[in-house]
């Protein structure tokens, strides 16, 4: 088992390096691993009003978005609106959300999505459809013969379902696919004039020092060098974004886990990588440039740094949603303990039940939020 180490002290050291140095100290010198320095970039929200034209969507499309629920028109003017940081969005005559097969000129986005308060995203299209059906039952909105059509039926890139104030969207595997989805999702919420939106990723991961089936609520998304940043290349230059998540939201989700008392729920850091195999220190990929000893030392160091699971989307989710003022959280179940192996070999029925655990926790959270607001149909 990994050596014990105060998690907060490690985070403080990493945050200090990021905040005080334009050229971060070599991670190998400080923590035993290398890190490529990168400049920082700040994102400032733009408060320009939307100027894109909107026309009425076909009745069939509106029915798909509402999933058979009669949604009530509300005055959202007192809420916190979704706001992209790109000022160009507000001046576009038409905004084509290509990968969703939606557009501001062909769909009435406020009518279709204006009541959305919760956006739940996950990698698998099948899982997100199942979550929609689960939430319909949990919110009392299901009825015999109810159907929940894919709103993005015109494309095979992503799926999108809606029931009441809950939007369910797939993001595929990894940072690139998730990034594309988030760009268009954030713009959709902006054009729809949505306010007070909470975004939660529900997914799977590899645990570090946890039993399979444990649910990890992410306190901080970190990269493969254990730093709380998301780095990307923009116009040939490295740009670094912070990956802070909402602490109060994480604690609220932790309380939901305590309410349910159905499975282990822990709060910990999540390492986001760009690869499933070598990027996560696996020994079973087609390529492997390190030894089992190297792998074990790396994972034990990650555990000592407060990391409790590994996946491939949390950092870009935290960076993009945070920059646009969206409350965001990550809730993932662990399918295995990476300190004990690399392959996911639990029986299929066991894995299916594991994957339902984040859905049950997030479903409980949504019900609590709606109950606190007084009426699940009119948040």
Short mmCIF file of C-alpha atoms in Angstrom, two decimals:
data_model
loop_
_atom_site.label_atom_id
_atom_site.label_comp_id
_atom_site.label_asym_id
_atom_site.label_seq_id
_atom_site.Cartn_x
_atom_site.Cartn_y
_atom_site.Cartn_z
CA UNK A 1 0.00 0.00 0.00
CA UNK A 2 1.19 3.49 -0.76
CA UNK A 3 2.90 5.50 1.94
CA UNK A 4 0.77 8.01 3.79
CA UNK A 5 1.19 11.69 3.04
CA UNK A 6 -0.93 14.73 3.92
CA UNK A 7 -2.89 15.43 0.75
CA UNK A 8 -3.38 19.12 1.41
CA UNK A 9 0.33 19.75 1.78
CA UNK A 10 1.04 18.22 -1.61
CA UNK A 11 -1.68 20.33 -3.22
CA UNK A 12 -0.35 23.47 -1.59
CA UNK A 13 3.13 22.78 -2.97
CA UNK A 14 1.80 22.16 -6.48
CA UNK A 15 -0.44 25.23 -6.42
CA UNK A 16 2.42 27.37 -5.14
CA UNK A 17 4.62 26.27 -8.03
CA UNK A 18 1.92 27.11 -10.57
CA UNK A 19 0.98 30.48 -9.08
CA UNK A 20 4.48 31.80 -8.37
CA UNK A 21 6.53 30.60 -11.33
CA UNK A 22 6.21 31.41 -15.01
CA UNK A 23 8.48 28.43 -15.61
CA UNK A 24 7.36 25.64 -13.19
CA UNK A 25 10.13 23.78 -11.41
CA UNK A 26 11.03 20.46 -12.91
CA UNK A 27 8.64 17.94 -11.42
CA UNK A 28 11.31 15.28 -11.39
CA UNK A 29 13.33 17.39 -8.99
CA UNK A 30 10.34 18.02 -6.71
CA UNK A 31 8.20 14.90 -7.06
CA UNK A 32 10.20 12.37 -9.06
CA UNK A 33 8.68 13.01 -12.50
CA UNK A 34 9.30 15.37 -15.39
CA UNK A 35 7.06 18.29 -16.35
CA UNK A 36 7.22 20.54 -19.39
CA UNK A 37 7.01 24.23 -18.42
CA UNK A 38 4.21 26.19 -20.02
CA UNK A 39 3.04 29.80 -19.87
CA UNK A 40 -0.21 30.69 -18.18
CA UNK A 41 -3.31 32.11 -19.82
CA UNK A 42 -6.19 33.87 -18.17
CA UNK A 43 -9.78 33.78 -19.33
CA UNK A 44 -12.05 36.71 -18.53
CA UNK A 45 -15.79 36.30 -19.00
CA UNK A 46 -17.43 38.56 -21.55
CA UNK A 47 -20.84 39.99 -20.71
CA UNK A 48 -22.07 40.80 -24.22
CA UNK A 49 -25.73 39.93 -24.89
CA UNK A 50 -26.68 37.37 -27.49
CA UNK A 51 -27.33 38.73 -30.94
CA UNK A 52 -27.89 35.54 -32.93
CA UNK A 53 -31.26 35.25 -34.63
CA UNK A 54 -33.67 32.51 -33.60
CA UNK A 55 -36.72 31.12 -35.34
CA UNK A 56 -39.35 28.69 -34.17
CA UNK A 57 -38.27 25.05 -34.28
CA UNK A 58 -40.47 22.41 -35.88
CA UNK A 59 -43.03 20.97 -33.46
CA UNK A 60 -41.48 17.49 -33.65
CA UNK A 61 -38.08 18.80 -32.62
CA UNK A 62 -39.57 20.67 -29.67
CA UNK A 63 -41.35 17.52 -28.55
CA UNK A 64 -38.05 15.66 -28.69
CA UNK A 65 -36.40 18.24 -26.45
CA UNK A 66 -39.16 18.25 -23.88
CA UNK A 67 -39.42 14.43 -23.90
CA UNK A 68 -43.19 14.60 -23.51
CA UNK A 69 -43.09 16.89 -20.48
CA UNK A 70 -45.08 20.11 -20.49
CA UNK A 71 -42.41 22.57 -19.39
CA UNK A 72 -43.46 25.89 -17.91
CA UNK A 73 -42.09 29.16 -19.23
CA UNK A 74 -40.18 30.95 -16.52
CA UNK A 75 -38.52 34.26 -15.92
CA UNK A 76 -34.80 33.50 -15.58
CA UNK A 77 -33.66 37.09 -15.32
CA UNK A 78 -32.53 36.76 -11.71
CA UNK A 79 -30.28 33.76 -12.35
CA UNK A 80 -26.61 33.36 -13.22
CA UNK A 81 -26.53 32.93 -16.98
CA UNK A 82 -24.13 30.74 -18.92
CA UNK A 83 -21.57 32.98 -20.61
CA UNK A 84 -18.90 31.86 -23.12
CA UNK A 85 -15.64 33.76 -22.84
CA UNK A 86 -15.48 34.17 -26.63
CA UNK A 87 -16.88 37.63 -27.60
CA UNK A 88 -17.35 36.50 -31.21
CA UNK A 89 -20.27 34.24 -30.25
CA UNK A 90 -22.52 37.21 -29.43
CA UNK A 91 -22.02 38.80 -32.86
CA UNK A 92 -22.66 35.74 -35.05
CA UNK A 93 -25.71 35.95 -37.32
CA UNK A 94 -26.07 32.19 -37.08
CA UNK A 95 -24.33 29.69 -34.84
CA UNK A 96 -24.26 26.17 -36.24
CA UNK A 97 -23.66 23.59 -33.52
CA UNK A 98 -22.42 21.17 -36.14
CA UNK A 99 -21.72 18.10 -34.01
CA UNK A 100 -25.15 18.37 -32.36
CA UNK A 101 -26.96 18.99 -35.66
CA UNK A 102 -28.54 22.11 -34.15
CA UNK A 103 -28.48 25.77 -35.17
CA UNK A 104 -29.71 29.12 -33.90
CA UNK A 105 -31.44 29.72 -37.23
CA UNK A 106 -33.29 26.39 -37.46
CA UNK A 107 -34.10 25.66 -33.82
CA UNK A 108 -35.71 27.74 -31.08
CA UNK A 109 -33.08 26.91 -28.48
CA UNK A 110 -34.65 28.89 -25.60
CA UNK A 111 -37.93 27.01 -26.10
CA UNK A 112 -36.14 23.67 -26.35
CA UNK A 113 -33.59 24.04 -23.59
CA UNK A 114 -34.35 27.18 -21.57
CA UNK A 115 -35.49 25.21 -18.51
CA UNK A 116 -32.31 23.12 -18.23
CA UNK A 117 -30.74 23.25 -14.76
CA UNK A 118 -28.67 20.06 -14.74
CA UNK A 119 -26.42 18.76 -17.49
CA UNK A 120 -25.08 15.25 -16.95
CA UNK A 121 -22.39 14.05 -19.34
CA UNK A 122 -20.71 10.70 -19.81
CA UNK A 123 -18.70 8.81 -22.37
CA UNK A 124 -21.19 6.13 -23.42
CA UNK A 125 -24.29 6.96 -25.48
CA UNK A 126 -26.08 3.92 -24.05
CA UNK A 127 -25.27 4.95 -20.49
CA UNK A 128 -26.59 8.47 -21.02
CA UNK A 129 -29.84 7.18 -22.49
CA UNK A 130 -30.23 4.84 -19.52
CA UNK A 131 -29.59 7.75 -17.16
CA UNK A 132 -32.36 9.75 -18.84
CA UNK A 133 -34.85 6.93 -18.33
CA UNK A 134 -33.69 6.53 -14.73
CA UNK A 135 -34.17 10.24 -14.02
CA UNK A 136 -37.63 10.21 -15.60
CA UNK A 137 -38.68 7.57 -13.08
CA UNK A 138 -36.92 9.27 -10.18
CA UNK A 139 -38.60 12.62 -10.91
CA UNK A 140 -42.02 11.08 -11.46
CA UNK A 141 -42.06 12.13 -15.10
CA UNK A 142 -42.17 8.65 -16.61
CA UNK A 143 -45.38 7.14 -17.91
CA UNK A 144 -46.37 4.07 -19.95
CA UNK A 145 -45.22 4.40 -23.53
CA UNK A 146 -42.93 7.36 -22.79
CA UNK A 147 -40.12 7.84 -25.27
CA UNK A 148 -36.97 9.89 -24.95
CA UNK A 149 -35.70 10.50 -28.49
CA UNK A 150 -32.13 11.46 -29.26
CA UNK A 151 -32.19 15.21 -29.93
CA UNK A 152 -28.95 14.87 -31.95
CA UNK A 153 -30.51 12.28 -34.24
CA UNK A 154 -29.08 14.06 -37.29
CA UNK A 155 -25.49 13.17 -36.33
CA UNK A 156 -23.66 10.12 -35.03
CA UNK A 157 -21.04 12.07 -33.04
CA UNK A 158 -22.95 12.54 -29.80
CA UNK A 159 -26.33 11.75 -28.29
CA UNK A 160 -28.50 14.12 -26.27
CA UNK A 161 -31.63 13.41 -24.25
CA UNK A 162 -33.81 15.63 -22.10
CA UNK A 163 -36.30 14.96 -19.35
CA UNK A 164 -37.64 17.90 -17.37
CA UNK A 165 -34.75 20.16 -16.31
CA UNK A 166 -32.13 17.41 -16.87
CA UNK A 167 -30.08 17.27 -20.07
CA UNK A 168 -28.05 14.11 -20.70
CA UNK A 169 -25.21 14.24 -23.25
CA UNK A 170 -22.50 11.79 -24.31
CA UNK A 171 -18.93 13.05 -24.79
CA UNK A 172 -17.06 10.05 -26.17
CA UNK A 173 -13.61 9.02 -24.94
CA UNK A 174 -10.85 11.43 -24.00
CA UNK A 175 -10.10 15.14 -23.93
CA UNK A 176 -10.43 15.97 -27.67
CA UNK A 177 -13.92 14.50 -28.02
CA UNK A 178 -15.04 16.01 -24.71
CA UNK A 179 -13.65 19.42 -25.66
CA UNK A 180 -15.60 19.55 -28.93
CA UNK A 181 -18.79 18.56 -27.13
CA UNK A 182 -18.26 21.17 -24.39
CA UNK A 183 -17.70 24.03 -26.86
CA UNK A 184 -21.07 23.38 -28.46
CA UNK A 185 -22.83 22.52 -25.20
CA UNK A 186 -21.77 25.77 -23.53
CA UNK A 187 -22.87 27.75 -26.58
CA UNK A 188 -26.18 25.88 -26.63
CA UNK A 189 -26.83 26.78 -22.99
CA UNK A 190 -25.89 30.39 -23.75
CA UNK A 191 -28.18 30.70 -26.76
CA UNK A 192 -30.97 29.01 -24.78
CA UNK A 193 -30.51 31.66 -22.05
CA UNK A 194 -30.09 29.01 -19.38
CA UNK A 195 -29.26 30.10 -15.86
CA UNK A 196 -27.91 28.48 -12.69
CA UNK A 197 -26.78 25.35 -14.53
CA UNK A 198 -24.86 22.55 -12.81
CA UNK A 199 -22.73 20.23 -14.97
CA UNK A 200 -21.76 16.78 -13.67
CA UNK A 201 -19.72 14.10 -15.39
CA UNK A 202 -20.84 10.59 -14.45
CA UNK A 203 -18.45 7.91 -15.60
CA UNK A 204 -15.96 5.14 -14.93
CA UNK A 205 -12.34 5.19 -13.88
CA UNK A 206 -9.44 3.18 -12.55
CA UNK A 207 -9.04 3.45 -8.79
CA UNK A 208 -5.79 3.93 -6.89
CA UNK A 209 -5.89 2.26 -3.49
CA UNK A 210 -9.67 1.81 -3.61
CA UNK A 211 -11.84 -1.27 -3.90
CA UNK A 212 -13.63 -1.74 -7.25
CA UNK A 213 -17.08 -0.20 -7.13
CA UNK A 214 -16.02 2.79 -5.02
CA UNK A 215 -17.38 6.14 -6.18
CA UNK A 216 -14.92 9.03 -6.32
CA UNK A 217 -16.10 12.61 -6.17
CA UNK A 218 -13.30 14.72 -7.58
CA UNK A 219 -11.86 17.39 -5.35
CA UNK A 220 -9.32 18.53 -7.94
CA UNK A 221 -8.55 17.41 -11.48
CA UNK A 222 -4.81 17.04 -12.06
CA UNK A 223 -2.65 16.13 -15.04
CA UNK A 224 -0.23 13.22 -15.35
CA UNK A 225 2.38 15.30 -13.50
CA UNK A 226 -0.03 15.78 -10.58
CA UNK A 227 -0.55 19.47 -11.32
CA UNK A 228 -4.07 21.02 -11.24
CA UNK A 229 -3.89 22.33 -14.80
CA UNK A 230 -5.15 21.59 -18.30
CA UNK A 231 -2.64 22.35 -21.04
CA UNK A 232 -3.35 22.71 -24.75
CA UNK A 233 -1.72 24.14 -27.85
CA UNK A 234 -3.39 27.29 -29.22
CA UNK A 235 -1.93 28.92 -32.35
CA UNK A 236 1.30 27.04 -31.76
CA UNK A 237 1.66 28.17 -28.16
CA UNK A 238 1.12 26.28 -24.92
CA UNK A 239 -1.80 27.63 -22.92
CA UNK A 240 -2.47 26.46 -19.37
CA UNK A 241 -5.88 26.61 -17.71
CA UNK A 242 -6.73 26.00 -14.08
CA UNK A 243 -8.82 22.94 -13.26
CA UNK A 244 -10.47 23.91 -9.99
CA UNK A 245 -13.82 22.31 -9.20
CA UNK A 246 -16.59 23.63 -6.98
CA UNK A 247 -15.74 22.52 -3.42
CA UNK A 248 -19.22 23.14 -2.03
CA UNK A 249 -20.77 21.09 -4.82
CA UNK A 250 -18.33 18.24 -4.13
CA UNK A 251 -19.26 18.30 -0.45
CA UNK A 252 -22.96 18.31 -1.36
CA UNK A 253 -22.41 15.23 -3.49
CA UNK A 254 -20.47 13.57 -0.70
CA UNK A 255 -23.46 14.12 1.57
CA UNK A 256 -25.65 12.42 -1.03
CA UNK A 257 -23.35 9.40 -0.87
CA UNK A 258 -23.73 9.39 2.91
CA UNK A 259 -27.51 9.64 2.52
CA UNK A 260 -27.63 6.58 0.27
CA UNK A 261 -25.13 4.44 2.21
CA UNK A 262 -25.15 1.95 -0.67
CA UNK A 263 -21.47 1.97 -1.70
CA UNK A 264 -18.13 3.50 -0.63
CA UNK A 265 -17.95 7.19 -1.60
CA UNK A 266 -14.70 9.12 -1.27
CA UNK A 267 -13.47 12.63 -2.01
CA UNK A 268 -10.11 12.71 -3.77
CA UNK A 269 -8.07 14.08 -6.63
CA UNK A 270 -8.57 12.66 -10.11
CA UNK A 271 -5.74 12.29 -12.60
CA UNK A 272 -6.76 13.02 -16.18
CA UNK A 273 -4.59 11.48 -18.91
CA UNK A 274 -4.59 11.59 -22.69
CA UNK A 275 -4.27 7.82 -23.11
CA UNK A 276 -5.73 4.66 -21.60
CA UNK A 277 -2.59 2.54 -21.80
CA UNK A 278 0.90 4.04 -21.50
CA UNK A 279 -0.53 7.37 -20.32
CA UNK A 280 -1.98 5.55 -17.30
CA UNK A 281 1.02 3.31 -16.70
CA UNK A 282 -0.56 0.10 -17.94
CA UNK A 283 1.58 -2.91 -18.82
CA UNK A 284 -0.92 -4.52 -21.20
CA UNK A 285 -0.96 -2.16 -24.18
CA UNK A 286 0.59 -2.71 -27.61
CA UNK A 287 3.46 -0.44 -26.51
CA UNK A 288 5.17 -0.29 -23.11
CA UNK A 289 8.36 1.70 -22.45
CA UNK A 290 8.72 1.10 -18.70
CA UNK A 291 8.97 -1.70 -16.15
CA UNK A 292 6.44 -2.95 -13.63
CA UNK A 293 8.57 -1.36 -10.91
CA UNK A 294 8.40 2.01 -12.69
CA UNK A 295 4.62 1.70 -12.98
CA UNK A 296 4.16 0.80 -9.33
CA UNK A 297 6.33 3.67 -8.11
CA UNK A 298 4.38 6.12 -10.25
CA UNK A 299 0.99 4.96 -9.02
CA UNK A 300 2.15 4.97 -5.40
CA UNK A 301 3.41 8.53 -5.85
CA UNK A 302 0.03 9.47 -7.33
CA UNK A 303 -1.71 7.97 -4.31
CA UNK A 304 0.57 9.92 -2.00
CA UNK A 305 -0.41 13.09 -3.87
CA UNK A 306 -4.07 12.51 -2.99
CA UNK A 307 -5.04 10.98 -6.34
CA UNK A 308 -7.72 8.30 -5.96
CA UNK A 309 -8.66 7.56 -9.55
CA UNK A 310 -7.61 7.97 -13.17
CA UNK A 311 -9.75 8.85 -16.19
CA UNK A 312 -9.51 10.89 -19.39
CA UNK A 313 -11.94 13.83 -19.31
CA UNK A 314 -12.03 15.63 -15.94
CA UNK A 315 -9.38 18.30 -16.60
CA UNK A 316 -10.93 19.74 -19.77
CA UNK A 317 -14.37 19.63 -18.13
CA UNK A 318 -13.11 21.57 -15.11
CA UNK A 319 -11.17 24.08 -17.22
CA UNK A 320 -13.87 24.90 -19.77
CA UNK A 321 -16.88 24.91 -17.46
CA UNK A 322 -14.98 26.86 -14.83
CA UNK A 323 -13.94 29.51 -17.34
CA UNK A 324 -17.57 30.01 -18.37
CA UNK A 325 -18.94 30.25 -14.84
CA UNK A 326 -20.61 26.84 -14.73
CA UNK A 327 -20.80 24.90 -11.48
CA UNK A 328 -19.13 21.58 -12.29
CA UNK A 329 -18.37 18.25 -10.62
CA UNK A 330 -16.99 14.83 -11.57
CA UNK A 331 -18.43 11.61 -10.14
CA UNK A 332 -16.84 8.36 -11.33
CA UNK A 333 -16.95 4.76 -10.16
CA UNK A 334 -13.75 2.71 -10.02
CA UNK A 335 -13.78 -0.52 -12.04
CA UNK A 336 -10.53 -1.87 -10.57
CA UNK A 337 -7.69 -1.02 -8.19
CA UNK A 338 -4.73 -0.06 -10.38
CA UNK A 339 -2.28 -0.89 -7.59
CA UNK A 340 -3.31 -4.52 -8.07
CA UNK A 341 -3.64 -4.81 -11.85
CA UNK A 342 -4.36 -3.26 -15.24
CA UNK A 343 -7.21 -5.18 -16.85
CA UNK A 344 -10.91 -4.80 -16.16
CA UNK A 345 -12.01 -8.41 -15.70
CA UNK A 346 -15.03 -8.29 -13.40
CA UNK A 347 -18.16 -10.10 -14.68
CA UNK A 348 -20.37 -8.08 -16.99
CA UNK A 349 -23.29 -7.93 -14.58
CA UNK A 350 -20.98 -6.61 -11.84
CA UNK A 351 -19.61 -3.87 -14.12
CA UNK A 352 -23.15 -2.87 -15.10
CA UNK A 353 -24.09 -2.43 -11.45
CA UNK A 354 -20.89 -0.46 -10.79
CA UNK A 355 -21.71 1.93 -13.63
CA UNK A 356 -25.16 2.58 -12.17
CA UNK A 357 -23.71 3.83 -8.88
CA UNK A 358 -22.73 7.35 -10.03
CA UNK A 359 -26.15 7.62 -11.67
CA UNK A 360 -27.92 6.79 -8.43
CA UNK A 361 -25.82 9.26 -6.45
CA UNK A 362 -26.29 12.09 -8.96
CA UNK A 363 -29.98 11.26 -9.29
CA UNK A 364 -30.33 11.62 -5.52
CA UNK A 365 -28.49 14.94 -5.68
CA UNK A 366 -30.80 16.28 -8.39
CA UNK A 367 -33.90 15.24 -6.46
CA UNK A 368 -32.60 16.97 -3.33
CA UNK A 369 -31.88 20.18 -5.26
CA UNK A 370 -35.32 20.13 -6.87
CA UNK A 371 -37.06 19.37 -3.59
CA UNK A 372 -35.26 22.29 -1.96
CA UNK A 373 -36.56 24.50 -4.77
CA UNK A 374 -40.12 23.38 -4.00
CA UNK A 375 -41.24 21.81 -7.26
CA UNK A 376 -39.32 19.41 -9.54
CA UNK A 377 -41.21 20.73 -12.59
CA UNK A 378 -40.45 24.36 -11.94
CA UNK A 379 -36.98 24.83 -10.48
#
